[in-house]
Short mmCIF file of C-alpha atoms and ligand atoms in Angstrom, two decimals:
data_model
loop_
_atom_site.label_atom_id
_atom_site.label_comp_id
_atom_site.label_asym_id
_atom_site.label_seq_id
_atom_site.Cartn_x
_atom_site.Cartn_y
_atom_site.Cartn_z
CA MET A 1 -18.23 -13.62 -4.83
CA ILE A 2 -15.49 -14.42 -7.28
CA GLU A 3 -13.47 -17.43 -6.29
CA LEU A 4 -10.02 -16.49 -4.98
CA GLU A 5 -7.86 -18.42 -7.40
CA THR A 6 -9.89 -17.16 -10.39
CA PHE A 7 -9.43 -13.63 -9.03
CA ARG A 8 -5.68 -14.23 -8.57
CA GLY A 9 -5.47 -15.42 -12.17
CA GLU A 10 -7.24 -12.30 -13.42
CA ALA A 11 -4.92 -10.04 -11.48
CA ARG A 12 -1.81 -11.86 -12.61
CA LYS A 13 -2.90 -11.68 -16.26
CA TRP A 14 -3.69 -8.00 -15.95
CA PHE A 15 -0.27 -7.18 -14.59
CA ALA A 16 1.39 -9.35 -17.28
CA ASP A 17 -0.33 -7.16 -19.92
CA GLN A 18 0.70 -3.86 -18.41
CA ASN A 19 3.55 -1.50 -19.17
CA LEU A 20 4.54 -0.97 -15.55
CA PRO A 21 5.46 2.64 -14.77
CA VAL A 22 9.08 3.53 -14.16
CA VAL A 23 9.18 5.39 -10.84
CA PRO A 24 11.71 8.23 -10.46
CA LEU A 25 13.35 8.71 -7.05
CA ASP A 26 12.68 12.41 -6.87
CA ILE A 27 9.51 13.14 -4.92
CA ASP A 28 7.70 15.26 -7.50
CA GLY A 29 8.38 12.88 -10.33
CA ARG A 30 7.36 9.97 -8.10
CA PHE A 31 4.10 11.70 -7.08
CA GLU A 32 3.03 12.36 -10.69
CA VAL A 33 3.86 8.88 -11.93
CA LEU A 34 2.20 7.10 -9.05
CA ARG A 35 -0.90 9.29 -9.17
CA ALA A 36 -1.40 8.40 -12.85
CA TRP A 37 -0.79 4.72 -11.87
CA GLN A 38 -3.46 5.05 -9.19
CA ARG A 39 -5.94 6.17 -11.80
CA THR A 40 -5.06 3.24 -14.05
CA LEU A 41 -5.56 0.80 -11.19
CA PHE A 42 -8.85 2.41 -10.29
CA GLU A 43 -10.22 2.46 -13.83
CA SER A 44 -9.29 -1.15 -14.15
CA GLY A 45 -11.22 -2.10 -10.98
CA TRP A 46 -8.17 -2.87 -8.80
CA LEU A 47 -8.64 -0.31 -6.08
CA GLY A 48 -11.11 -0.51 -3.16
CA ILE A 49 -11.35 -4.25 -3.72
CA SER A 50 -12.83 -4.87 -0.28
CA TRP A 51 -14.69 -1.52 -0.15
CA SER A 52 -18.43 -1.40 -0.62
CA THR A 53 -19.75 -0.91 -4.20
CA GLU A 54 -21.75 2.19 -3.18
CA VAL A 55 -18.47 4.06 -2.60
CA GLY A 56 -16.76 2.88 -5.75
CA GLY A 57 -15.25 -0.37 -4.43
CA ARG A 58 -15.86 -3.94 -5.52
CA GLY A 59 -17.45 -5.36 -2.40
CA LEU A 60 -15.04 -8.28 -2.22
CA SER A 61 -13.39 -9.70 0.91
CA PRO A 62 -10.17 -8.45 2.63
CA VAL A 63 -8.54 -11.71 1.45
CA HIS A 64 -9.22 -10.69 -2.20
CA GLN A 65 -7.49 -7.40 -1.37
CA LEU A 66 -4.47 -9.30 0.00
CA VAL A 67 -4.31 -11.61 -2.99
CA PHE A 68 -4.33 -8.64 -5.31
CA ASN A 69 -1.48 -7.09 -3.34
CA GLU A 70 0.50 -10.25 -3.52
CA GLU A 71 0.15 -10.20 -7.31
CA LEU A 72 1.04 -6.51 -7.50
CA VAL A 73 4.20 -7.16 -5.45
CA ARG A 74 5.13 -10.30 -7.40
CA ALA A 75 4.76 -8.31 -10.70
CA ARG A 76 7.23 -5.76 -9.18
CA ALA A 77 4.53 -3.09 -9.74
CA PRO A 78 4.56 0.02 -7.61
CA GLN A 79 1.90 0.95 -5.05
CA PRO A 80 -0.36 3.88 -5.97
CA ILE A 81 0.43 7.24 -4.43
CA GLY A 82 -2.64 7.79 -2.27
CA LEU A 83 -1.87 5.13 0.46
CA ILE A 84 -2.76 7.42 3.32
CA GLY A 85 -6.23 7.75 1.90
CA LEU A 86 -6.52 4.20 0.68
CA GLU A 87 -5.15 2.36 3.74
CA VAL A 88 -5.31 4.72 6.68
CA VAL A 89 -7.91 7.45 6.58
CA GLY A 90 -10.34 6.11 3.93
CA ARG A 91 -11.23 3.01 5.96
CA SER A 92 -12.29 5.20 8.89
CA ILE A 93 -14.45 7.41 6.65
CA GLU A 94 -16.01 4.27 5.22
CA HIS A 95 -16.70 2.90 8.74
CA TYR A 96 -17.78 6.09 10.59
CA GLY A 97 -18.63 8.63 7.82
CA SER A 98 -22.02 9.99 6.86
CA ASP A 99 -23.70 9.02 3.63
CA TRP A 100 -22.57 12.32 2.13
CA GLN A 101 -18.94 11.81 3.15
CA ARG A 102 -18.88 8.25 1.89
CA ARG A 103 -20.58 8.90 -1.46
CA GLU A 104 -18.99 12.22 -2.17
CA LEU A 105 -15.42 11.77 -0.97
CA LEU A 106 -14.53 8.14 -1.20
CA PRO A 107 -14.82 7.56 -4.97
CA ARG A 108 -12.41 10.47 -5.58
CA LEU A 109 -10.13 9.17 -2.87
CA LEU A 110 -9.95 5.78 -4.64
CA SER A 111 -9.26 7.29 -8.08
CA GLY A 112 -6.47 9.53 -6.83
CA GLU A 113 -8.39 12.60 -7.85
CA ASP A 114 -8.16 13.57 -4.20
CA ILE A 115 -5.03 12.88 -2.24
CA TRP A 116 -5.43 12.77 1.55
CA CYS A 117 -3.20 13.58 4.46
CA GLN A 118 -3.53 12.82 8.17
CA GLY A 119 -3.34 15.80 10.52
CA PHE A 120 -2.93 14.25 13.93
CA SER A 121 0.55 15.10 15.37
CA GLU A 122 1.31 18.54 16.77
CA PRO A 123 4.53 20.09 18.11
CA GLU A 124 3.40 19.30 21.67
CA ALA A 125 1.28 16.24 20.89
CA GLY A 126 2.90 13.20 19.26
CA SER A 127 3.08 10.14 21.47
CA ASP A 128 0.60 11.81 23.85
CA LEU A 129 -1.75 12.56 20.96
CA ALA A 130 -4.72 13.29 23.20
CA SER A 131 -2.92 16.46 24.44
CA LEU A 132 -3.54 18.08 21.02
CA ARG A 133 -4.47 21.75 21.04
CA THR A 134 -5.58 22.61 17.49
CA SER A 135 -9.15 23.78 18.20
CA ALA A 136 -12.43 24.03 16.43
CA ARG A 137 -15.10 26.38 17.71
CA ASP A 138 -18.73 26.21 16.77
CA ALA A 139 -19.66 29.11 14.49
CA GLY A 140 -23.18 28.11 13.48
CA GLU A 141 -23.01 26.53 10.03
CA ASP A 142 -19.27 25.88 10.32
CA PHE A 143 -16.48 25.00 12.74
CA VAL A 144 -13.63 27.50 12.78
CA VAL A 145 -10.26 25.80 13.13
CA SER A 146 -7.02 27.30 14.48
CA GLY A 147 -3.74 25.71 15.46
CA GLN A 148 -0.81 23.78 14.06
CA LYS A 149 -0.01 20.23 12.91
CA VAL A 150 3.39 18.81 12.13
CA TRP A 151 4.94 15.79 10.33
CA THR A 152 1.88 15.74 8.05
CA SER A 153 2.90 13.44 5.20
CA TRP A 154 1.97 14.62 1.69
CA ALA A 155 0.22 17.72 3.01
CA LYS A 156 1.77 19.82 0.16
CA GLN A 157 0.06 17.55 -2.45
CA ALA A 158 -3.15 16.74 -0.56
CA GLN A 159 -6.63 18.00 -1.44
CA TRP A 160 -8.07 16.79 1.89
CA CYS A 161 -6.93 16.27 5.43
CA ALA A 162 -8.36 14.11 8.25
CA LEU A 163 -7.87 16.44 11.11
CA LEU A 164 -8.02 15.87 14.86
CA VAL A 165 -9.24 18.97 16.75
CA ARG A 166 -10.19 19.90 20.27
CA THR A 167 -13.87 20.82 20.49
CA ASP A 168 -14.29 20.81 24.31
CA ARG A 169 -11.47 22.20 26.44
CA ASP A 170 -13.28 21.32 29.72
CA ALA A 171 -13.85 17.63 29.02
CA PRO A 172 -11.24 14.98 29.98
CA LYS A 173 -8.64 15.16 27.20
CA HIS A 174 -9.72 12.03 25.29
CA LYS A 175 -13.35 13.10 25.36
CA GLY A 176 -13.07 16.62 23.93
CA ILE A 177 -11.61 15.63 20.56
CA SER A 178 -13.44 15.63 17.14
CA TYR A 179 -12.46 14.22 13.74
CA LEU A 180 -12.95 16.67 10.84
CA LEU A 181 -12.42 16.36 7.10
CA VAL A 182 -10.82 19.55 5.83
CA ASP A 183 -10.57 20.85 2.25
CA MET A 184 -6.89 21.82 2.01
CA SER A 185 -7.77 24.67 -0.40
CA SER A 186 -9.74 26.42 2.38
CA PRO A 187 -8.57 29.97 3.12
CA GLY A 188 -6.33 30.24 6.20
CA ILE A 189 -4.26 27.06 5.67
CA THR A 190 -0.50 27.36 5.16
CA VAL A 191 1.67 24.31 4.34
CA ARG A 192 5.45 24.35 4.92
CA PRO A 193 7.36 21.30 3.81
CA LEU A 194 10.15 19.79 5.94
CA VAL A 195 13.15 17.95 4.50
CA GLN A 196 13.62 14.38 5.74
CA MET A 197 17.00 12.53 5.91
CA THR A 198 16.03 10.85 2.60
CA GLY A 199 16.21 14.29 1.04
CA ASP A 200 12.45 14.20 0.36
CA GLU A 201 10.09 16.94 1.40
CA GLU A 202 7.36 14.40 2.15
CA PHE A 203 6.09 15.73 5.43
CA CYS A 204 5.09 19.24 6.39
CA GLU A 205 4.06 21.73 9.04
CA VAL A 206 0.48 22.81 8.50
CA PHE A 207 -0.96 26.03 10.05
CA PHE A 208 -4.68 26.75 10.45
CA ASP A 209 -5.68 30.32 10.92
CA GLU A 210 -9.40 30.66 11.47
CA VAL A 211 -10.26 28.08 8.83
CA SER A 212 -14.01 27.55 8.20
CA VAL A 213 -15.01 23.86 7.95
CA PRO A 214 -18.65 22.98 7.16
CA LYS A 215 -20.33 20.94 9.90
CA ARG A 216 -21.21 18.17 7.49
CA ASN A 217 -17.44 17.43 7.41
CA LEU A 218 -17.53 16.16 11.03
CA VAL A 219 -16.99 12.34 11.14
CA GLY A 220 -19.16 10.66 13.76
CA GLU A 221 -20.31 12.63 16.77
CA ILE A 222 -18.88 15.84 18.15
CA ASN A 223 -16.29 15.10 20.90
CA ALA A 224 -16.24 11.42 19.95
CA GLY A 225 -13.29 11.65 17.57
CA TRP A 226 -10.91 9.58 19.73
CA ALA A 227 -12.54 6.32 18.68
CA VAL A 228 -12.32 7.30 14.99
CA ALA A 229 -8.69 8.30 15.47
CA ASN A 230 -7.94 4.92 16.99
CA HIS A 231 -9.63 3.20 14.05
CA THR A 232 -7.33 5.18 11.71
CA LEU A 233 -4.19 4.31 13.77
CA GLY A 234 -5.25 0.65 13.86
CA SER A 235 -5.29 0.55 10.01
CA GLU A 236 -1.89 2.26 9.99
CA ARG A 237 -0.40 -0.40 12.29
CA GLY A 238 -2.27 -3.64 11.32
CA SER A 239 -3.42 -3.94 7.69
CA TYR A 240 -0.59 -1.68 6.48
CA THR A 241 1.89 -4.23 7.97
CA VAL A 242 0.36 -7.08 5.97
CA ARG A 243 0.95 -5.24 2.73
CA ARG A 244 4.35 -3.92 3.60
CA ARG A 245 5.65 -7.34 4.62
CA ALA A 246 5.05 -8.70 1.16
CA GLU A 247 6.94 -5.77 -0.33
CA LEU A 248 9.89 -6.22 1.98
CA GLU A 249 10.20 -9.88 1.14
CA VAL A 250 10.36 -9.12 -2.55
CA ALA A 251 12.82 -6.21 -1.98
CA PHE A 252 15.04 -8.46 0.08
CA ASP A 253 15.02 -11.43 -2.35
CA ASP A 254 15.73 -9.09 -5.29
CA ALA A 255 18.56 -7.36 -3.56
CA VAL A 256 20.21 -10.67 -2.66
CA ALA A 257 19.73 -11.98 -6.18
CA GLN A 258 21.22 -8.84 -7.70
CA VAL A 259 24.31 -9.01 -5.50
CA GLN A 260 24.69 -12.77 -6.23
CA SER A 261 24.74 -12.12 -9.93
CA TRP A 262 26.95 -9.09 -9.55
CA SER A 263 29.66 -11.05 -7.72
CA GLY A 264 29.32 -13.99 -10.05
CA GLY A 265 27.55 -16.04 -7.45
CA GLY A 266 30.71 -15.91 -5.31
CA ARG A 267 29.35 -16.27 -1.77
CA GLU A 268 32.91 -15.97 -0.44
CA ARG A 269 32.74 -12.30 -1.23
CA VAL A 270 30.07 -11.66 1.43
CA PRO A 271 31.76 -11.17 4.78
CA ASP A 272 30.48 -13.23 7.75
CA ARG A 273 29.17 -10.15 9.51
CA VAL A 274 26.99 -9.28 6.48
CA ALA A 275 25.88 -12.84 5.97
CA ALA A 276 24.81 -12.93 9.59
CA ALA A 277 22.78 -9.74 9.10
CA LEU A 278 21.10 -11.24 6.04
CA GLY A 279 20.19 -14.33 7.98
CA LYS A 280 18.72 -12.21 10.75
CA ALA A 281 16.68 -10.26 8.23
CA GLN A 282 15.38 -13.42 6.62
CA ILE A 283 14.29 -14.86 10.01
CA ALA A 284 12.64 -11.60 10.94
CA LEU A 285 10.72 -11.68 7.68
CA GLN A 286 9.44 -15.20 8.45
CA VAL A 287 8.40 -14.24 12.00
CA LEU A 288 6.45 -11.32 10.59
CA GLU A 289 4.75 -13.60 8.10
CA GLY A 290 3.47 -15.74 10.97
CA GLN A 291 2.19 -12.67 12.76
CA THR A 292 0.45 -11.26 9.65
CA ARG A 293 -1.52 -14.51 9.23
CA LYS A 294 -3.21 -13.67 12.50
CA THR A 295 -3.77 -10.06 11.25
CA ILE A 296 -5.50 -11.45 8.14
CA ASP A 297 -7.87 -13.51 10.41
CA ARG A 298 -8.69 -10.31 12.30
CA LEU A 299 -9.35 -8.44 9.02
CA VAL A 300 -11.66 -11.23 7.78
CA ALA A 301 -13.52 -11.14 11.13
CA ALA A 302 -13.71 -7.29 10.83
CA ALA A 303 -12.44 -7.20 14.40
CA GLY A 304 -11.62 -3.46 14.26
CA PRO A 305 -8.50 -1.98 15.94
CA THR A 306 -6.94 -4.03 18.75
CA ALA A 307 -3.74 -4.04 20.71
CA GLU A 308 -2.49 -6.75 18.35
CA ASP A 309 -2.05 -4.00 15.74
CA SER A 310 0.82 -2.73 17.97
CA LEU A 311 2.52 -6.15 17.73
CA ASP A 312 2.30 -5.94 13.93
CA LYS A 313 3.80 -2.47 13.88
CA LEU A 314 6.59 -3.27 16.28
CA LEU A 315 7.57 -6.39 14.34
CA LEU A 316 7.40 -4.48 11.07
CA ASN A 317 9.79 -1.97 12.47
CA GLY A 318 12.40 -4.62 13.29
CA VAL A 319 11.96 -6.31 9.91
CA GLU A 320 12.06 -3.17 7.80
CA GLN A 321 15.20 -1.92 9.48
CA ALA A 322 16.92 -5.37 9.39
CA VAL A 323 16.12 -5.82 5.72
CA PHE A 324 17.48 -2.51 4.51
CA GLU A 325 20.47 -2.51 6.91
CA SER A 326 21.58 -5.90 5.67
CA VAL A 327 20.90 -4.95 2.05
CA VAL A 328 22.92 -1.75 2.29
CA ASP A 329 25.67 -3.72 4.12
CA LEU A 330 25.89 -5.86 1.04
CA LEU A 331 27.12 -2.91 -0.87
CA GLY A 332 30.24 -2.72 1.28
CA PRO A 333 32.41 0.22 0.35
CA PHE A 334 30.15 0.98 -2.60
CA ARG A 335 27.41 2.23 -0.28
CA THR A 336 28.84 5.74 -0.59
CA ALA A 337 28.82 5.65 -4.40
CA PRO A 338 26.00 7.88 -5.63
CA ASN A 339 24.82 5.62 -8.45
CA LEU A 340 25.54 1.92 -8.98
CA ALA A 341 23.10 1.43 -11.82
CA PRO A 342 25.91 0.64 -14.21
CA PHE A 343 26.54 -2.53 -12.17
CA GLY A 344 22.81 -3.37 -12.43
CA LEU A 345 22.34 -2.64 -8.76
CA GLU A 346 19.48 -0.46 -7.47
CA ALA A 347 21.82 0.90 -4.81
CA GLU A 348 20.40 4.47 -4.78
CA ARG A 349 16.93 3.12 -4.10
CA TRP A 350 18.17 0.77 -1.35
CA ILE A 351 19.99 3.61 0.37
CA HIS A 352 16.88 5.79 0.13
CA ASP A 353 14.74 2.99 1.58
CA HIS A 354 17.34 2.33 4.26
CA TYR A 355 17.09 5.98 5.40
CA PHE A 356 13.31 5.83 5.31
CA SER A 357 13.28 2.60 7.39
CA ARG A 358 14.52 4.65 10.34
CA ALA A 359 11.11 6.38 10.33
CA VAL A 360 9.18 3.12 10.89
CA SER A 361 9.97 3.21 14.63
CA ILE A 362 8.35 6.68 14.76
CA TYR A 363 5.33 7.08 12.43
CA GLY A 364 1.94 5.65 13.38
CA GLY A 365 3.12 5.73 17.06
CA THR A 366 6.73 5.07 18.19
CA SER A 367 8.06 1.63 19.06
CA GLN A 368 8.16 2.62 22.77
CA ILE A 369 4.44 3.47 22.64
CA GLN A 370 3.66 0.15 20.87
CA ARG A 371 5.58 -1.67 23.67
CA ASN A 372 3.60 0.25 26.26
CA ILE A 373 0.33 -0.80 24.63
CA ILE A 374 1.47 -4.46 24.42
CA ALA A 375 2.56 -4.42 28.08
CA GLN A 376 -0.65 -2.92 29.30
CA ARG A 377 -3.35 -4.33 27.03
CA ILE A 378 -1.90 -7.72 26.00
CA LEU A 379 0.23 -8.66 29.06
CA GLY A 380 -2.06 -6.85 31.51
CA LEU A 381 0.84 -5.06 33.26
CA PRO A 382 0.09 -1.96 35.34
CA ARG A 383 0.83 1.52 33.91
CA GLY A 384 4.37 2.55 34.99
C1 LIG B 423 8.09 9.60 8.26
C2 LIG B 423 7.04 10.12 9.20
C3 LIG B 423 5.81 10.40 8.73
C4 LIG B 423 4.82 10.89 9.60
N1 LIG B 423 3.63 11.20 9.12
C5 LIG B 423 2.66 11.70 9.88
C6 LIG B 423 1.39 12.08 9.43
O1 LIG B 423 1.13 11.96 8.15
N2 LIG B 423 0.50 12.58 10.19
C7 LIG B 423 0.71 12.77 11.56
O2 LIG B 423 -0.19 13.20 12.27
N3 LIG B 423 1.95 12.44 12.06
C8 LIG B 423 2.88 11.88 11.29
N4 LIG B 423 4.06 11.55 11.80
C9 LIG B 423 4.36 11.87 13.23
C10 LIG B 423 4.42 10.67 14.16
O3 LIG B 423 3.22 10.09 14.36
C11 LIG B 423 5.06 11.20 15.49
O4 LIG B 423 6.38 11.58 15.17
C12 LIG B 423 5.09 10.15 16.54
O5 LIG B 423 3.76 9.92 16.98
C13 LIG B 423 5.98 10.56 17.74
O6 LIG B 423 5.64 11.84 18.21
P1 LIG B 423 6.76 12.95 18.41
O7 LIG B 423 7.59 13.05 17.17
O8 LIG B 423 6.09 14.16 18.93
O9 LIG B 423 7.75 12.37 19.54
P2 LIG B 423 7.51 12.37 21.15
O10 LIG B 423 6.14 11.98 21.43
O11 LIG B 423 7.97 13.70 21.66
O12 LIG B 423 8.50 11.27 21.61
C14 LIG B 423 9.92 11.45 21.76
C15 LIG B 423 10.51 10.16 22.31
O13 LIG B 423 10.00 9.88 23.56
C16 LIG B 423 9.47 8.58 23.61
N5 LIG B 423 8.20 8.58 24.46
C17 LIG B 423 7.22 9.47 24.47
N6 LIG B 423 6.26 9.11 25.31
C18 LIG B 423 6.62 7.93 25.88
C19 LIG B 423 6.10 7.03 26.84
N7 LIG B 423 4.90 7.31 27.40
N8 LIG B 423 6.72 5.90 27.18
C20 LIG B 423 7.96 5.59 26.56
N9 LIG B 423 8.55 6.42 25.63
C21 LIG B 423 7.92 7.60 25.29
C22 LIG B 423 9.06 8.27 22.19
O14 LIG B 423 8.96 6.89 21.94
C23 LIG B 423 10.20 8.95 21.39
O15 LIG B 423 11.32 8.10 21.36
C24 LIG B 423 5.08 11.06 10.99
C25 LIG B 423 6.42 10.81 11.47
C26 LIG B 423 7.31 10.29 10.58
C27 LIG B 423 8.69 9.97 11.13
#
């Protein structure tokens, strides 16, 4: 296996030679640019670094993946668009999927030819996910799916959905759930985008009306989808946090540097309250760095999902919100100005990211749910 520092040098050189894409803020423009960027990364061998070679990856270690990400962030390069596939759903297909699913679907997921979404939450099943009611009945060759999902990110753009369905109504609720891979162009699927506070239509309602799904699209065993779902959620909480922390650190440093140069280095222009918020964000970033070292150890040991993933997600929430709150505070009265680019500030982007940071305490399981998991599984407290 290629030595880590050699690998880092190759990645650094590659980024130095690239014309990095300019990413528009509007969601359609962002999607197109970052999808093309995903293809570039894939064709250059930078996606699926720790995935097996048989599915289009490079068969290197999770640490190689992290080193690459550090270089990407350092180069101020954007992430590819298909992160739900790359970081959340794809790892579960690689782990639990059949040969057909792995060989047929994963290379296209890596290249960005197929964008994936995650159809877990429903109007009456969010925190209590196991109460989900979207059902799949056995119709011989196929399952037939009916029901509704909500908050499904990127469903409008997605070609595939990792869908949780109820396949046994009589079993205890965690034991009657299956994990299906659904082609989003199947007849009977309706997608209705919802507008977020960022102004983006990133997540959607998705309706399934008697949708036929071939049986070979079942991941793992029938009625055993809960374990696969937990694997997916573990990736969304643990390894996702490692990557995001590196991005937040750079976003924070860049914002502080921009404001310093804007105000001529005059620290006296930053009020005490804002300085205190910046200090808090800086400390929170360092605490998260300590936590993510443990996460990296778990990834190397291929430990699978654990309650520690909830610690990562909870800390990330605090850090992401502290970083963007303090950065937006730096703008002072200018935070209401629509565009501060003439001053060299990326204020519009910071405000967008500040709004999105409110969602971190919700997606992938709310902060209250992470605290419940930590209390019960790490501290051993009784269920309340
Ligand atoms: C930006 C964004 C993107 C998302 N993307 C996706 C996606 O792609 N796919 C997908 O399936 N879902 C997605 N979600 C949905 C997300 O997973 C759910 O919103 C989340 O699990 C909470 O469910 P809920 O909204 O139904 O809230 P509820 O479960 O109704 O919770 C409401 C409130 O009650 C609290 N609460 C509930 N139960 C408990 C309890 N037992 N103890 C203490 N407090 C409790 C919650 O913490 C919350 O504050 C996304 C959400 C957001 C914000």
